[in-house]
mmCIF file of C-alpha atoms in Angstrom:
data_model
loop_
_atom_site.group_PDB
_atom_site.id
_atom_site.type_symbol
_atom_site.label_atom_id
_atom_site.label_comp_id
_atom_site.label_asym_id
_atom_site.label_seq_id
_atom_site.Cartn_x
_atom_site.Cartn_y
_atom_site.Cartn_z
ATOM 1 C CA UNK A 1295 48.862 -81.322 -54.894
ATOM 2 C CA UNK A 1296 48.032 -84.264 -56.908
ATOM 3 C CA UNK A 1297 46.719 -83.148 -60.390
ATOM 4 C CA UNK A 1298 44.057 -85.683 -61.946
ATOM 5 C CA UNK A 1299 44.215 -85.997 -65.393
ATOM 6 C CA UNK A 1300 42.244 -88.770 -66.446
ATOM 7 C CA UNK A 1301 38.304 -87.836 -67.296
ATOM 8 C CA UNK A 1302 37.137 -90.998 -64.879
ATOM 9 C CA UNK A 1303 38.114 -89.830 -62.334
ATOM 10 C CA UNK A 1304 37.175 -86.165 -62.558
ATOM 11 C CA UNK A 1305 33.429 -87.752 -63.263
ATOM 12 C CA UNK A 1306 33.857 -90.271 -60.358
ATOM 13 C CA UNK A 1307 34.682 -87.043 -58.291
ATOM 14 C CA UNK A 1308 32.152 -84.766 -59.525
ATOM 15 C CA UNK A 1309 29.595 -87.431 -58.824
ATOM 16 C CA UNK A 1310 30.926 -88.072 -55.263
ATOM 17 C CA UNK A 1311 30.568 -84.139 -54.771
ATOM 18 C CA UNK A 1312 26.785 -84.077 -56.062
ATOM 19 C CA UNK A 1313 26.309 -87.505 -53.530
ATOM 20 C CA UNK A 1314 27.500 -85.018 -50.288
ATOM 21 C CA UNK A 1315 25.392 -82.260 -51.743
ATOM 22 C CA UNK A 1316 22.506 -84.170 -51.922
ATOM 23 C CA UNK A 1317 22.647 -86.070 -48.333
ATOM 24 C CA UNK A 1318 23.560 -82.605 -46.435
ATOM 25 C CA UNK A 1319 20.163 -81.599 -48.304
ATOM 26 C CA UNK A 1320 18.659 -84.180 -46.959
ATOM 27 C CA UNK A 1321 19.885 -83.923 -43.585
ATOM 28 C CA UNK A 1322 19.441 -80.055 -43.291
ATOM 29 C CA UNK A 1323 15.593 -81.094 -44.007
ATOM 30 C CA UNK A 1324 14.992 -83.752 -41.401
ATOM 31 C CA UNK A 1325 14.277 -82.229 -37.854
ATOM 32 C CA UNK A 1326 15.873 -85.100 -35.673
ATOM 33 C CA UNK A 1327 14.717 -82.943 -32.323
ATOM 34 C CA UNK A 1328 11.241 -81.203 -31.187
ATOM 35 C CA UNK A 1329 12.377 -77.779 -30.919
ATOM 36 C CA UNK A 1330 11.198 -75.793 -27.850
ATOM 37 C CA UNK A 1331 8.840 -73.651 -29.838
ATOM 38 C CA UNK A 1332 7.630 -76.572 -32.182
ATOM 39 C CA UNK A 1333 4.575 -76.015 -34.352
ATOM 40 C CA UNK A 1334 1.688 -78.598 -34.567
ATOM 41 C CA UNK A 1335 3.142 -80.988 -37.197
ATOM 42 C CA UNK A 1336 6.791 -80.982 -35.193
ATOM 43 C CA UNK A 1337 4.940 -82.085 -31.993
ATOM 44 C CA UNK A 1338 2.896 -84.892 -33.892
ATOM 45 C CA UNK A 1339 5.672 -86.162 -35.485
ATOM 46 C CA UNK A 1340 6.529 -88.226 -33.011
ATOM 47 C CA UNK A 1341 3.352 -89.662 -32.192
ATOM 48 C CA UNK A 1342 2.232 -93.020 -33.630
ATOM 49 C CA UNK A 1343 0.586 -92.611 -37.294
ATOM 50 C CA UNK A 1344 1.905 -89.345 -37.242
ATOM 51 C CA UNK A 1345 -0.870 -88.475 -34.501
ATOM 52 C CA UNK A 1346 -4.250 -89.382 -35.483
ATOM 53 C CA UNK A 1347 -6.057 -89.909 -33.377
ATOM 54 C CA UNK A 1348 -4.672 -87.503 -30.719
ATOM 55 C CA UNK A 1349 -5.954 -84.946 -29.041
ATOM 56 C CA UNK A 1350 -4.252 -81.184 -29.597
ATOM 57 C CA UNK A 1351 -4.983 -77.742 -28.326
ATOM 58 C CA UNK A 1352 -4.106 -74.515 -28.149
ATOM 59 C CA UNK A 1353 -2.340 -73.413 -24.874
ATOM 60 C CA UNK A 1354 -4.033 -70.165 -24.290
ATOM 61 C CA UNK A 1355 -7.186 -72.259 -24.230
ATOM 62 C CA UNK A 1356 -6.233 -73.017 -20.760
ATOM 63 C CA UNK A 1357 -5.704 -69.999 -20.037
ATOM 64 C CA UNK A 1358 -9.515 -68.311 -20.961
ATOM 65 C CA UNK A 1359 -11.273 -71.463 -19.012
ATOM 66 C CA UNK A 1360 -11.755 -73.806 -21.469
ATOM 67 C CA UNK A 1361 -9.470 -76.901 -20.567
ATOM 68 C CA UNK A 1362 -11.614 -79.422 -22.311
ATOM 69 C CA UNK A 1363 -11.605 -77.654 -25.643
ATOM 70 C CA UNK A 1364 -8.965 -79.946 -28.204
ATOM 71 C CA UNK A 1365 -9.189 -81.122 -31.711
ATOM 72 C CA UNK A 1366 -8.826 -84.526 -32.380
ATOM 73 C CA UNK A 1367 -7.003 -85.447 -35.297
ATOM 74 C CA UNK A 1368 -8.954 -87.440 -37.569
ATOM 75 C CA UNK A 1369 -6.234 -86.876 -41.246
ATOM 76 C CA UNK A 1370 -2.691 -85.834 -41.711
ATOM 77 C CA UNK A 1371 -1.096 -84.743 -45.135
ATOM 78 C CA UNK A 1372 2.625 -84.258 -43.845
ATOM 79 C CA UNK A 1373 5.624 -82.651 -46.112
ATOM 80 C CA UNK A 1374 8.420 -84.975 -46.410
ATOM 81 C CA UNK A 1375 10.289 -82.419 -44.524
ATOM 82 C CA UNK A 1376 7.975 -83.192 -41.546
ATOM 83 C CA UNK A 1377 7.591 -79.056 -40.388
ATOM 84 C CA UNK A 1378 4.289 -78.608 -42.629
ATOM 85 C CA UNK A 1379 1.334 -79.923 -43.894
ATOM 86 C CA UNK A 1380 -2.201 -80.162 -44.132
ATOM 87 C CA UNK A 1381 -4.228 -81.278 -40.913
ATOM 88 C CA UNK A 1382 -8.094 -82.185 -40.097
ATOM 89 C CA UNK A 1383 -9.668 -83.181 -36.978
ATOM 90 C CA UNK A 1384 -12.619 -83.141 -35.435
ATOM 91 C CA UNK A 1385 -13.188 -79.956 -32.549
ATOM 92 C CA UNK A 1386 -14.558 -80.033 -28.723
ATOM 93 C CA UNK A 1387 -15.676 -77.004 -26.827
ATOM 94 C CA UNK A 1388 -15.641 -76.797 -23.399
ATOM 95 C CA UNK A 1389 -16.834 -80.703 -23.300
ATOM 96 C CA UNK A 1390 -18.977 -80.135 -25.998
ATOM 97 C CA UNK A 1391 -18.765 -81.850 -29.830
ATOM 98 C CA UNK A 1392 -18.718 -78.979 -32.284
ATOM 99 C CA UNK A 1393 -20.330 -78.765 -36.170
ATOM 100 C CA UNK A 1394 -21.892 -82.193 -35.065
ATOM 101 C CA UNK A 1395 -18.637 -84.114 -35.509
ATOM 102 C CA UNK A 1396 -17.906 -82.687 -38.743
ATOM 103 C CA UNK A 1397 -13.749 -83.380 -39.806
ATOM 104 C CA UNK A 1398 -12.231 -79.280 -40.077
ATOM 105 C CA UNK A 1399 -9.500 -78.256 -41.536
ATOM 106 C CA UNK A 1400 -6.929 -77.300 -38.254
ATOM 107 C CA UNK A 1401 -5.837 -73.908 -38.918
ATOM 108 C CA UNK A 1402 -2.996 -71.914 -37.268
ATOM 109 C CA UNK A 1403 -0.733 -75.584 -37.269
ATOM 110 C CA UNK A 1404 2.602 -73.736 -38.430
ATOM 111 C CA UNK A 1405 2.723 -71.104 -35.478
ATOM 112 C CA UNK A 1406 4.853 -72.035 -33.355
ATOM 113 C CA UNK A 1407 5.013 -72.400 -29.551
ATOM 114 C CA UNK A 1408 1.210 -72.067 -29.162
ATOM 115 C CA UNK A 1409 0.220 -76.071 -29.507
ATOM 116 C CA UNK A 1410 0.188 -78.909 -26.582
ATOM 117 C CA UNK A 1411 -0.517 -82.782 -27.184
ATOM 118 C CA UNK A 1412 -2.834 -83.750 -24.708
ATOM 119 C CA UNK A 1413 -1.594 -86.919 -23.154
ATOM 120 C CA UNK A 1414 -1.749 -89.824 -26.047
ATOM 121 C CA UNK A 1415 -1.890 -92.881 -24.326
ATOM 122 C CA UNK A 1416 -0.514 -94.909 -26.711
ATOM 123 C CA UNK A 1417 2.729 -92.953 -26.776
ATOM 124 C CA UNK A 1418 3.289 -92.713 -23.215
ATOM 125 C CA UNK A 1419 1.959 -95.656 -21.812
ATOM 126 C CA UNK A 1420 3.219 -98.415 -24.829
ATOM 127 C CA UNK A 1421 1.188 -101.475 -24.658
ATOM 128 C CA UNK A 1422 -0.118 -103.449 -22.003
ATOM 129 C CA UNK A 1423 1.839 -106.291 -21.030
ATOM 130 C CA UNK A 1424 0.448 -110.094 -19.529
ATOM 131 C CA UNK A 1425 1.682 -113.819 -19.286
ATOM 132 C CA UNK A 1426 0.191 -115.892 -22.085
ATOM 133 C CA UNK A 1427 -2.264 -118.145 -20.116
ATOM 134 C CA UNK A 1428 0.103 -121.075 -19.888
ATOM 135 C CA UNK A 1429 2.662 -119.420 -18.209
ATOM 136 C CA UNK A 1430 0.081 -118.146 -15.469
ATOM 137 C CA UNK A 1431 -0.834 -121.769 -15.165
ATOM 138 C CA UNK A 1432 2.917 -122.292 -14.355
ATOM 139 C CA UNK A 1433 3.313 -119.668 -11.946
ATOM 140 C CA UNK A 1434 0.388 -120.494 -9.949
ATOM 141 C CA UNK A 1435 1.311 -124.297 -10.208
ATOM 142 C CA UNK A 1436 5.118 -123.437 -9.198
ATOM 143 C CA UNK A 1437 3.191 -121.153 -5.689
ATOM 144 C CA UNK A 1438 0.976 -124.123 -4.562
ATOM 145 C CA UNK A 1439 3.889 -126.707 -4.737
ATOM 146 C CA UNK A 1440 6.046 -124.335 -2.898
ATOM 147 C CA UNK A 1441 3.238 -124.173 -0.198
ATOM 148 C CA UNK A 1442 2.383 -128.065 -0.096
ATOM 149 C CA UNK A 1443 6.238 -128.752 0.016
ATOM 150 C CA UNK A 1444 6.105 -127.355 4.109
ATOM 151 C CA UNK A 1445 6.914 -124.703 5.570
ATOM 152 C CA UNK A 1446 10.696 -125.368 5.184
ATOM 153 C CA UNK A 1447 10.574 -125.910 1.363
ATOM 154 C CA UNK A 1448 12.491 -129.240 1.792
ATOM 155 C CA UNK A 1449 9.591 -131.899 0.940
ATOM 156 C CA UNK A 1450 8.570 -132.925 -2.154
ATOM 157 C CA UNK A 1451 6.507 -131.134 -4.832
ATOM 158 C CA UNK A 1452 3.044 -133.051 -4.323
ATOM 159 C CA UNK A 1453 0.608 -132.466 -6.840
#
């Protein structure tokens, strides 16, 4: 093996070795995947502003007749880590608004497996896409020369 002697390079190596140390760290930390049994802040991780604004819910709510019971998530306090935190929304009943509206804190958001995002809109569906008016002005323009041109398309566009 090749011996180094010089105190540089021992330094430049012992600071290359703390550089890996710190970026597996890192990476062991971040959750790149949902896991199949994801808690409540693993499932809104995903979701656009970390998902405020969503709708949650238990899934055994389902299950005892109450499909329209959800919080809403009104704040989220994440951990860097993105597998904990602090959560508040605001919580339906059976249809119903409860503790007039008042923001909760969510409890039970680290057990895992038990939590469903209702569909979020906004992650599923993106934005809603149209032609900037000009370019409907153009496309209809482009269909009604088409049409006064014949029924052969050879004649000219008349306008």
């Amino acid at each position: 093996g090749v011996a180094f002697t010089h105190t540089k390079s021992s330094r430049a190596m012992a600071a290359v070795a703390e550089a890996a140390v710190a970026v597996k760290r890192v990476l062991k930390a971040a959750v790149t995947h949902i896991r199949k049994d994801a808690n409540l802040y693993e499932l809104t991780k995903q979701l656009p502003e970390f998902g405020v604004g969503s709708k949650v819910a238990l899934r055994k709510w389902e299950l005892k007749g109450a499909p329209d019971s959800y919080y809403t998530l009104t704040r989220m306090v994440p951990k860097p880590s993105g597998r904990n935190g602090k959560c508040w929304g605001t919580f339906t009943w059976k249809g119903q608004l409860k503790n007039d509206g008042a923001e909760a804190r969510v409890r039970g958001g680290m057990k895992t497996g038990i939590w469903k995002v209702i569909e979020d809109e906004r992650s599923i569906h993106g934005p809603v896409l149209t032609l900037p008016p000009v370019a409907r002005v153009a496309a209809g323009e482009g269909a009604a020369a088409a049409v006064a041109g014949g029924e052969d398309g050879g004649g000219e566009v008349q306008k």
